[in-house]
Amino acid sequence: MTKINIYDPRAVTLKRMKKKGSNSFTTSQDNRSLILKLIWKNSPISRKQLAEETGLKPATITIILQELLQQGIVKEHGIMDGGNGRKVKSFTMAEDFYAVVVRITGVYVKIALYNINIECLYIEKIFFESDDNIGEAIKLIKLHLKEIEKVADKEKIVCIMVGVEHIYRFIKNDYFVWDKMRGKYCHIGKVLHDETNYKVFVNRAANFSAYEAWECFYETEENKNNYATMVNIQMSYDLESVVIVNGEIMYGMNGLCGQIQDMKIERDSDKTYKDVATVPVLLHRAEELKVKYPDSYIQSVKNLNIRDVIEGYNRKDALCRQVYGECIYHLGYFIAQILNWLDLDMVNIGDEMPTTREFLCALQEEVAKYCEKEKAERVRAAVGVRESRRDPALVGGAKYTFSLLMDELEIY
């Protein structure tokens, strides 16, 4: 029998069970959540395995599975080895549940559809054409929802999960986004719900990418006890970071933990990290350096995009190497300081930067100038071909959606 991951006893469901006591309805709901999450994470899985992992009686497992099968949330997957030469039924999640995940920056909006197996079935990235970012974002989301509803049954789309960037505030336990045209913060979750009639949940896009980074760290580092501290840095049109301790994101008093972009790079300087390590700054610097590098690859590029600078870096273009070299110089020092301070298990950095081993090594070398080499090697970044469907903010948002809905919001 294939060994499955041990379910973490400190996970949310079991913590809630301890807090709420033995109320029979609450216990029943929590048992269902626990079973669902195990099936989702470890399918195909048998009744016997579910009983072993949860400690629940086989009869209880059978009752819960029958209910989930009748509701179409779980389905039979086939026969598997049950040990001692026995063949037993296995179960997996039904595939016809979907999440719409939206990422809104100050420059573009991405909208994607994922099924419960985190397979991307639809994705579009659209740059804004006006200064009315919020109004235009809502309009674009509604437009693409019509296309998404041709791909997936509207009744099976459990929610729209929105990841926000740029200017936002945590107000009344929700994220409000700055509406430039109206000069005030907009409750984008409520507006989008009223316009579409979908359940809408809003969080920081950086939190979603951090959730995905933690999932990858958990799976690849054999860190099965969930004890670790990490920081996820997202460098895009804004610069943000997220702190995760033992699998839980630190929100801070006002929901804004990890705002590094307004931190000064030096005591006696007015420059902050957003002035040296964000996409607008890198593009501006690339334009400045054209005079110094007349033979640069980007001289012939019209409407310069940050992906052009990344492509130039990968081509070993001297101008693009200088642009990202200066970025490495500033971020390397900052990362070394937080590694020294918190002794982190990992610092993950990503988004609008080269996804090559060479770039990662250059960053680690800069970090190593200010801390032990072993600590510098804890810096990680995605390496490989860049694809929008694998955007950590979108993938993390999809995973977070299904995990949250199973655990807290009860889709069943």
Coordinates of C-alpha atoms in Angstrom, one line a residue:
M1 CA 0.0 0.0 0.0
T2 CA 1.4 3.4 -1.0
K3 CA 2.4 5.5 2.0
I4 CA 0.5 8.7 2.3
N5 CA 1.4 12.0 4.0
I6 CA 0.7 12.1 7.8
Y7 CA -2.0 14.5 8.5
D8 CA -0.6 17.3 10.7
P9 CA -2.4 17.1 14.1
R10 CA -2.0 20.9 14.6
A11 CA -4.0 21.7 11.4
V12 CA -7.0 24.0 11.6
T13 CA -9.7 21.3 11.8
L14 CA -8.2 19.5 14.7
K15 CA -7.5 22.7 16.6
R16 CA -11.1 23.7 16.1
M17 CA -12.3 20.4 17.4
K18 CA -10.3 20.8 20.6
K19 CA -11.6 24.4 21.1
K20 CA -15.2 23.6 20.5
G21 CA -15.5 20.5 22.6
S22 CA -17.7 17.6 22.0
N23 CA -20.8 19.2 20.5
S24 CA -22.1 16.4 18.2
F25 CA -23.0 18.7 15.2
T26 CA -19.7 20.5 15.4
T27 CA -17.7 17.3 15.7
S28 CA -19.6 15.8 12.7
Q29 CA -18.8 18.8 10.5
D30 CA -15.2 18.8 11.6
N31 CA -14.9 15.0 10.9
R32 CA -16.2 15.7 7.4
S33 CA -13.7 18.5 6.9
L34 CA -10.9 16.3 8.0
I35 CA -12.0 13.5 5.7
L36 CA -12.3 15.9 2.7
K37 CA -8.9 17.4 3.2
L38 CA -7.3 14.0 3.4
I39 CA -9.0 12.8 0.2
W40 CA -8.0 16.0 -1.5
K41 CA -4.4 15.8 -0.5
N42 CA -3.8 12.1 -0.8
S43 CA -6.2 10.6 -3.3
P44 CA -6.7 7.9 -4.3
I45 CA -7.2 6.8 -0.7
S46 CA -9.1 3.9 1.0
R47 CA -11.4 3.7 3.9
K48 CA -8.7 1.9 5.9
Q49 CA -6.2 4.6 5.2
L50 CA -8.7 7.3 6.3
A51 CA -9.4 5.4 9.5
E52 CA -5.7 5.1 10.2
E53 CA -4.9 8.7 9.6
T54 CA -7.9 10.2 11.5
G55 CA -8.3 7.7 14.3
L56 CA -12.1 7.6 13.5
K57 CA -14.0 4.4 13.6
P58 CA -14.5 2.6 10.2
A59 CA -18.3 2.9 10.6
T60 CA -18.0 6.7 11.0
I61 CA -15.7 6.9 7.9
T62 CA -18.3 4.8 5.9
I63 CA -21.2 7.1 6.9
I64 CA -19.3 10.3 6.0
L65 CA -18.2 8.8 2.6
Q66 CA -21.7 7.8 1.8
E67 CA -22.9 11.4 2.4
L68 CA -20.1 12.8 0.3
L69 CA -20.7 10.3 -2.5
Q70 CA -24.4 11.2 -2.6
Q71 CA -23.6 14.9 -2.7
G72 CA -21.2 14.4 -5.7
I73 CA -18.3 15.8 -3.8
V74 CA -16.3 12.6 -3.7
K75 CA -16.3 9.7 -6.2
E76 CA -15.1 6.1 -6.3
H77 CA -11.7 5.9 -8.0
G78 CA -11.2 2.1 -8.4
I79 CA -9.7 -0.8 -6.6
M80 CA -6.4 -0.6 -4.7
D81 CA -4.2 -2.9 -2.5
G82 CA -5.6 -2.9 1.0
G83 CA -2.9 -5.1 2.5
N84 CA -2.8 -8.8 3.3
G85 CA -3.8 -9.6 -0.3
R86 CA -7.1 -7.8 0.0
K87 CA -8.5 -5.4 -2.7
V88 CA -10.4 -2.4 -1.5
K89 CA -12.2 0.6 -3.0
S90 CA -10.4 3.9 -3.2
F91 CA -11.9 7.4 -3.3
T92 CA -10.9 10.7 -4.8
M93 CA -12.4 14.2 -5.2
A94 CA -15.0 14.9 -7.9
E95 CA -13.4 17.1 -10.5
D96 CA -16.3 19.3 -11.2
F97 CA -15.6 22.0 -8.6
Y98 CA -13.9 25.2 -9.7
A99 CA -12.4 28.3 -8.4
V100 CA -12.0 31.6 -10.3
V101 CA -8.8 33.3 -9.1
V102 CA -8.1 37.0 -10.0
R103 CA -4.9 38.9 -9.5
I104 CA -5.2 42.7 -9.6
T105 CA -2.1 44.9 -9.8
G106 CA -1.9 48.6 -10.5
V107 CA -1.1 47.8 -14.2
Y108 CA -3.0 44.6 -15.2
V109 CA -5.5 42.0 -14.1
K110 CA -5.2 38.2 -14.5
I111 CA -8.2 36.0 -14.3
A112 CA -8.0 32.2 -14.3
L113 CA -10.2 29.1 -13.7
Y114 CA -8.8 26.1 -11.8
N115 CA -10.5 22.8 -11.0
I116 CA -10.1 21.1 -7.7
N117 CA -7.0 19.3 -9.0
I118 CA -5.4 22.7 -9.5
E119 CA -5.5 22.3 -13.3
C120 CA -5.8 25.6 -15.1
L121 CA -8.7 25.5 -17.6
Y122 CA -8.8 29.2 -18.6
I123 CA -6.4 32.2 -18.1
E124 CA -6.1 35.7 -19.5
K125 CA -3.8 38.6 -18.6
I126 CA -5.1 42.1 -19.6
F127 CA -3.3 45.4 -19.2
F128 CA -5.4 48.3 -18.1
E129 CA -6.1 51.0 -20.8
S130 CA -7.2 53.7 -18.4
D131 CA -6.5 55.2 -15.0
D132 CA -9.8 53.8 -13.7
N133 CA -8.2 50.6 -12.5
I134 CA -11.0 49.4 -10.3
G135 CA -13.8 50.2 -12.6
E136 CA -11.9 48.7 -15.5
A137 CA -10.9 45.6 -13.5
I138 CA -14.6 44.9 -12.5
K139 CA -15.6 45.3 -16.2
L140 CA -12.9 42.9 -17.4
I141 CA -13.7 40.3 -14.7
K142 CA -17.3 40.3 -15.7
L143 CA -16.4 40.0 -19.3
H144 CA -14.2 37.0 -18.8
L145 CA -16.6 35.4 -16.4
K146 CA -18.9 35.0 -19.3
E147 CA -16.2 33.0 -21.1
I148 CA -15.4 31.0 -18.0
E149 CA -19.0 30.0 -17.7
K150 CA -18.8 28.4 -21.1
V151 CA -16.0 26.2 -19.7
A152 CA -17.4 25.4 -16.3
D153 CA -20.9 24.9 -14.8
K154 CA -21.7 28.2 -13.0
E155 CA -23.2 26.3 -10.2
K156 CA -20.0 24.4 -9.6
I157 CA -17.8 27.5 -9.3
V158 CA -17.5 27.8 -5.5
C159 CA -16.2 31.4 -5.4
I160 CA -14.0 34.1 -6.9
M161 CA -10.8 34.6 -5.0
V162 CA -9.2 38.0 -5.5
G163 CA -5.6 38.7 -4.8
V164 CA -4.9 42.5 -4.5
E165 CA -1.7 44.4 -4.9
H166 CA -0.7 48.1 -5.1
I167 CA -2.6 50.4 -2.8
Y168 CA -4.9 48.7 -0.3
R169 CA -5.9 48.8 3.3
F170 CA -7.3 46.3 5.8
I171 CA -10.7 47.8 6.9
K172 CA -13.5 46.1 8.8
N173 CA -11.7 42.7 8.4
D174 CA -11.5 42.9 4.7
Y175 CA -9.2 44.4 2.1
F176 CA -10.2 47.7 0.4
V177 CA -8.4 48.8 -2.8
W178 CA -7.6 52.4 -3.6
D179 CA -9.9 53.7 -6.3
K180 CA -7.8 56.4 -8.1
M181 CA -10.8 57.9 -10.0
R182 CA -13.0 58.3 -7.0
G183 CA -10.2 59.2 -4.5
K184 CA -11.2 56.6 -1.9
Y185 CA -10.8 53.0 -0.9
C186 CA -13.2 50.6 -2.6
H187 CA -14.6 47.5 -0.9
I188 CA -13.8 45.5 -4.1
G189 CA -15.1 42.2 -2.7
K190 CA -18.6 43.6 -2.0
V191 CA -18.7 45.4 -5.4
L192 CA -17.7 42.3 -7.3
H193 CA -20.2 40.2 -5.4
D194 CA -23.0 42.7 -6.1
E195 CA -22.0 42.8 -9.8
T196 CA -21.6 39.0 -10.3
N197 CA -23.6 37.3 -7.5
Y198 CA -20.7 35.0 -6.8
K199 CA -19.1 34.5 -3.4
V200 CA -16.0 36.7 -3.3
F201 CA -13.1 36.6 -1.0
V202 CA -10.2 39.1 -1.1
N203 CA -6.7 38.8 0.2
R204 CA -3.2 39.9 -0.7
A205 CA -1.8 38.3 -3.8
A206 CA 1.5 38.0 -1.9
N207 CA -0.3 35.9 0.6
F208 CA -1.5 33.5 -2.1
S209 CA 2.0 33.1 -3.6
A210 CA 3.3 32.6 0.0
Y211 CA 0.8 29.8 0.5
E212 CA 2.0 28.1 -2.7
A213 CA 5.7 28.6 -1.6
W214 CA 4.9 27.0 1.7
E215 CA 3.2 24.1 0.0
C216 CA 6.2 23.5 -2.2
F217 CA 8.6 23.8 0.7
Y218 CA 6.5 21.3 2.7
E219 CA 6.5 18.8 -0.1
T220 CA 10.1 19.1 -1.3
E221 CA 12.0 19.5 2.0
E222 CA 10.4 16.6 3.7
N223 CA 9.3 19.0 6.4
K224 CA 6.4 16.9 7.4
N225 CA 6.0 18.3 10.9
N226 CA 5.1 21.8 9.6
Y227 CA 7.6 23.5 11.9
A228 CA 9.4 26.2 10.0
T229 CA 9.7 29.9 9.5
M230 CA 9.9 31.4 6.0
V231 CA 9.6 34.7 4.2
N232 CA 8.2 35.0 0.7
I233 CA 9.2 38.1 -1.3
Q234 CA 7.2 39.2 -4.3
M235 CA 8.8 41.7 -6.6
S236 CA 6.5 43.0 -9.2
Y237 CA 4.9 46.5 -9.8
D238 CA 5.0 46.6 -6.0
L239 CA 7.4 45.0 -3.5
E240 CA 5.9 42.9 -0.7
S241 CA 6.8 40.1 1.6
V242 CA 5.0 37.6 3.7
V243 CA 6.1 35.9 6.9
I244 CA 4.9 32.3 7.5
V245 CA 5.5 30.6 10.9
N246 CA 4.6 26.9 11.2
G247 CA 2.3 27.1 8.2
E248 CA 0.4 30.2 9.3
I249 CA 0.7 33.6 7.6
M250 CA 1.4 36.5 9.9
Y251 CA -1.1 39.2 9.2
G252 CA 0.0 41.8 11.8
M253 CA -2.2 44.3 13.6
N254 CA -3.6 45.9 10.5
G255 CA -3.3 43.0 8.1
L256 CA -0.2 44.6 6.5
C257 CA 2.6 42.5 7.8
G258 CA 5.5 42.3 5.3
Q259 CA 5.3 45.8 3.7
I260 CA 9.0 46.2 2.8
Q261 CA 8.6 48.6 0.0
D262 CA 8.4 51.7 2.2
M263 CA 11.5 50.7 4.3
K264 CA 14.5 53.0 3.7
I265 CA 17.5 51.4 2.2
E266 CA 19.8 53.6 4.3
R267 CA 19.4 55.7 7.4
D268 CA 20.4 59.0 5.7
S269 CA 18.6 58.4 2.4
D270 CA 15.1 59.2 1.3
K271 CA 15.2 56.1 -1.0
T272 CA 13.1 53.1 -0.1
Y273 CA 13.1 49.6 -1.5
K274 CA 10.3 50.4 -3.9
D275 CA 12.7 53.0 -5.4
V276 CA 15.3 50.3 -6.2
A277 CA 13.4 47.0 -6.7
T278 CA 10.1 47.3 -8.4
V279 CA 9.1 46.9 -12.1
P280 CA 8.6 50.6 -12.9
V281 CA 12.0 51.5 -11.4
L282 CA 13.8 48.7 -13.4
L283 CA 12.1 49.8 -16.6
H284 CA 13.1 53.4 -16.0
R285 CA 16.7 52.3 -15.3
A286 CA 16.8 50.3 -18.5
E287 CA 15.7 53.4 -20.5
E288 CA 18.4 55.4 -18.7
L289 CA 21.1 52.9 -19.6
K290 CA 20.4 52.9 -23.3
V291 CA 22.9 55.7 -23.8
K292 CA 25.6 53.7 -22.2
Y293 CA 24.8 50.5 -24.1
P294 CA 24.0 51.5 -27.7
D295 CA 24.3 47.8 -28.9
S296 CA 21.8 46.5 -26.3
Y297 CA 19.2 44.0 -27.3
I298 CA 16.4 46.3 -26.0
Q299 CA 17.4 49.2 -28.2
S300 CA 15.1 47.9 -30.9
V301 CA 12.2 47.0 -28.5
K302 CA 9.2 49.2 -28.7
N303 CA 6.9 49.6 -25.7
L304 CA 9.5 48.1 -23.4
N305 CA 8.1 45.5 -21.0
I306 CA 9.8 44.0 -17.9
R307 CA 9.7 40.6 -19.7
D308 CA 12.0 42.1 -22.4
V309 CA 14.5 43.0 -19.7
I310 CA 14.3 39.5 -18.3
E311 CA 14.8 38.1 -21.8
G312 CA 17.8 40.4 -22.2
Y313 CA 19.3 39.1 -18.9
N314 CA 18.9 35.5 -20.1
R315 CA 20.7 36.5 -23.3
K316 CA 23.6 38.0 -21.3
D317 CA 22.8 41.5 -22.6
A318 CA 25.1 43.9 -20.7
L319 CA 22.4 46.5 -20.1
C320 CA 19.9 44.0 -18.7
R321 CA 22.6 42.4 -16.6
Q322 CA 23.3 45.8 -15.0
V323 CA 19.6 46.5 -14.3
Y324 CA 19.1 43.2 -12.4
G325 CA 22.6 43.4 -11.0
E326 CA 21.7 46.6 -9.2
C327 CA 18.4 45.0 -8.0
I328 CA 20.4 42.0 -6.6
Y329 CA 22.8 44.4 -4.8
H330 CA 19.9 46.0 -2.8
L331 CA 17.8 42.9 -2.2
G332 CA 20.8 40.7 -1.3
Y333 CA 21.7 43.0 1.6
F334 CA 18.1 43.1 2.8
I335 CA 17.7 39.3 2.6
A336 CA 20.9 38.7 4.5
Q337 CA 19.7 41.0 7.3
I338 CA 16.4 39.1 7.8
L339 CA 18.2 35.8 7.6
N340 CA 20.6 36.9 10.3
W341 CA 17.8 38.3 12.4
L342 CA 15.2 35.5 12.2
D343 CA 17.4 32.5 11.2
L344 CA 14.8 31.6 8.6
D345 CA 14.4 28.1 7.2
M346 CA 13.8 29.6 3.7
V347 CA 13.5 32.9 1.9
N348 CA 11.6 32.5 -1.4
I349 CA 11.7 35.3 -3.9
G350 CA 10.0 35.6 -7.2
D351 CA 7.7 37.2 -9.8
E352 CA 9.2 39.7 -12.2
M353 CA 12.8 38.4 -12.3
P354 CA 14.8 35.9 -14.3
T355 CA 13.9 32.2 -13.5
T356 CA 17.4 30.8 -14.1
R357 CA 19.8 29.0 -11.9
E358 CA 22.4 31.7 -12.8
F359 CA 20.2 34.5 -11.4
L360 CA 19.5 32.6 -8.2
C361 CA 23.2 31.9 -7.7
A362 CA 24.1 35.5 -8.3
L363 CA 21.5 36.5 -5.6
Q364 CA 22.8 33.9 -3.2
E365 CA 26.4 35.1 -3.7
E366 CA 25.3 38.7 -2.8
V367 CA 23.5 37.5 0.3
A368 CA 26.5 35.5 1.3
K369 CA 28.6 38.7 1.6
Y370 CA 26.6 39.6 4.7
C371 CA 25.8 36.3 6.3
E372 CA 27.0 32.7 6.5
K373 CA 27.1 30.8 3.2
E374 CA 24.8 28.1 4.7
K375 CA 22.2 30.8 5.4
A376 CA 22.5 32.3 1.9
E377 CA 21.8 28.9 0.4
R378 CA 18.4 29.0 2.1
V379 CA 17.4 31.6 -0.5
R380 CA 15.2 30.0 -3.2
A381 CA 13.5 31.1 -6.4
A382 CA 11.6 29.5 -9.1
V383 CA 13.8 28.0 -11.9
G384 CA 12.4 27.0 -15.2
V385 CA 10.0 28.1 -18.0
R386 CA 7.7 30.9 -16.9
E387 CA 4.0 30.3 -17.5
S388 CA 1.0 32.4 -16.4
R389 CA -1.0 29.3 -15.5
R390 CA 1.7 28.5 -13.0
D391 CA 1.8 32.0 -11.5
P392 CA 2.2 31.3 -7.7
A393 CA -0.3 34.0 -6.8
L394 CA -3.0 32.2 -8.9
V395 CA -2.0 28.6 -8.0
G396 CA -1.8 29.6 -4.4
G397 CA -5.1 31.3 -4.5
A398 CA -6.8 28.2 -6.0
K399 CA -5.3 25.9 -3.4
Y400 CA -6.2 28.3 -0.6
T401 CA -9.7 28.5 -2.0
F402 CA -10.4 24.8 -1.8
S403 CA -8.6 24.3 1.5
L404 CA -10.5 27.2 3.1
L405 CA -13.8 26.1 1.7
M406 CA -13.4 22.6 2.9
D407 CA -12.2 23.6 6.3
E408 CA -14.1 26.8 7.2
L409 CA -16.9 27.7 4.8
E410 CA -18.4 24.3 4.2
I411 CA -19.0 23.9 0.4
Y412 CA -21.0 20.7 1.2

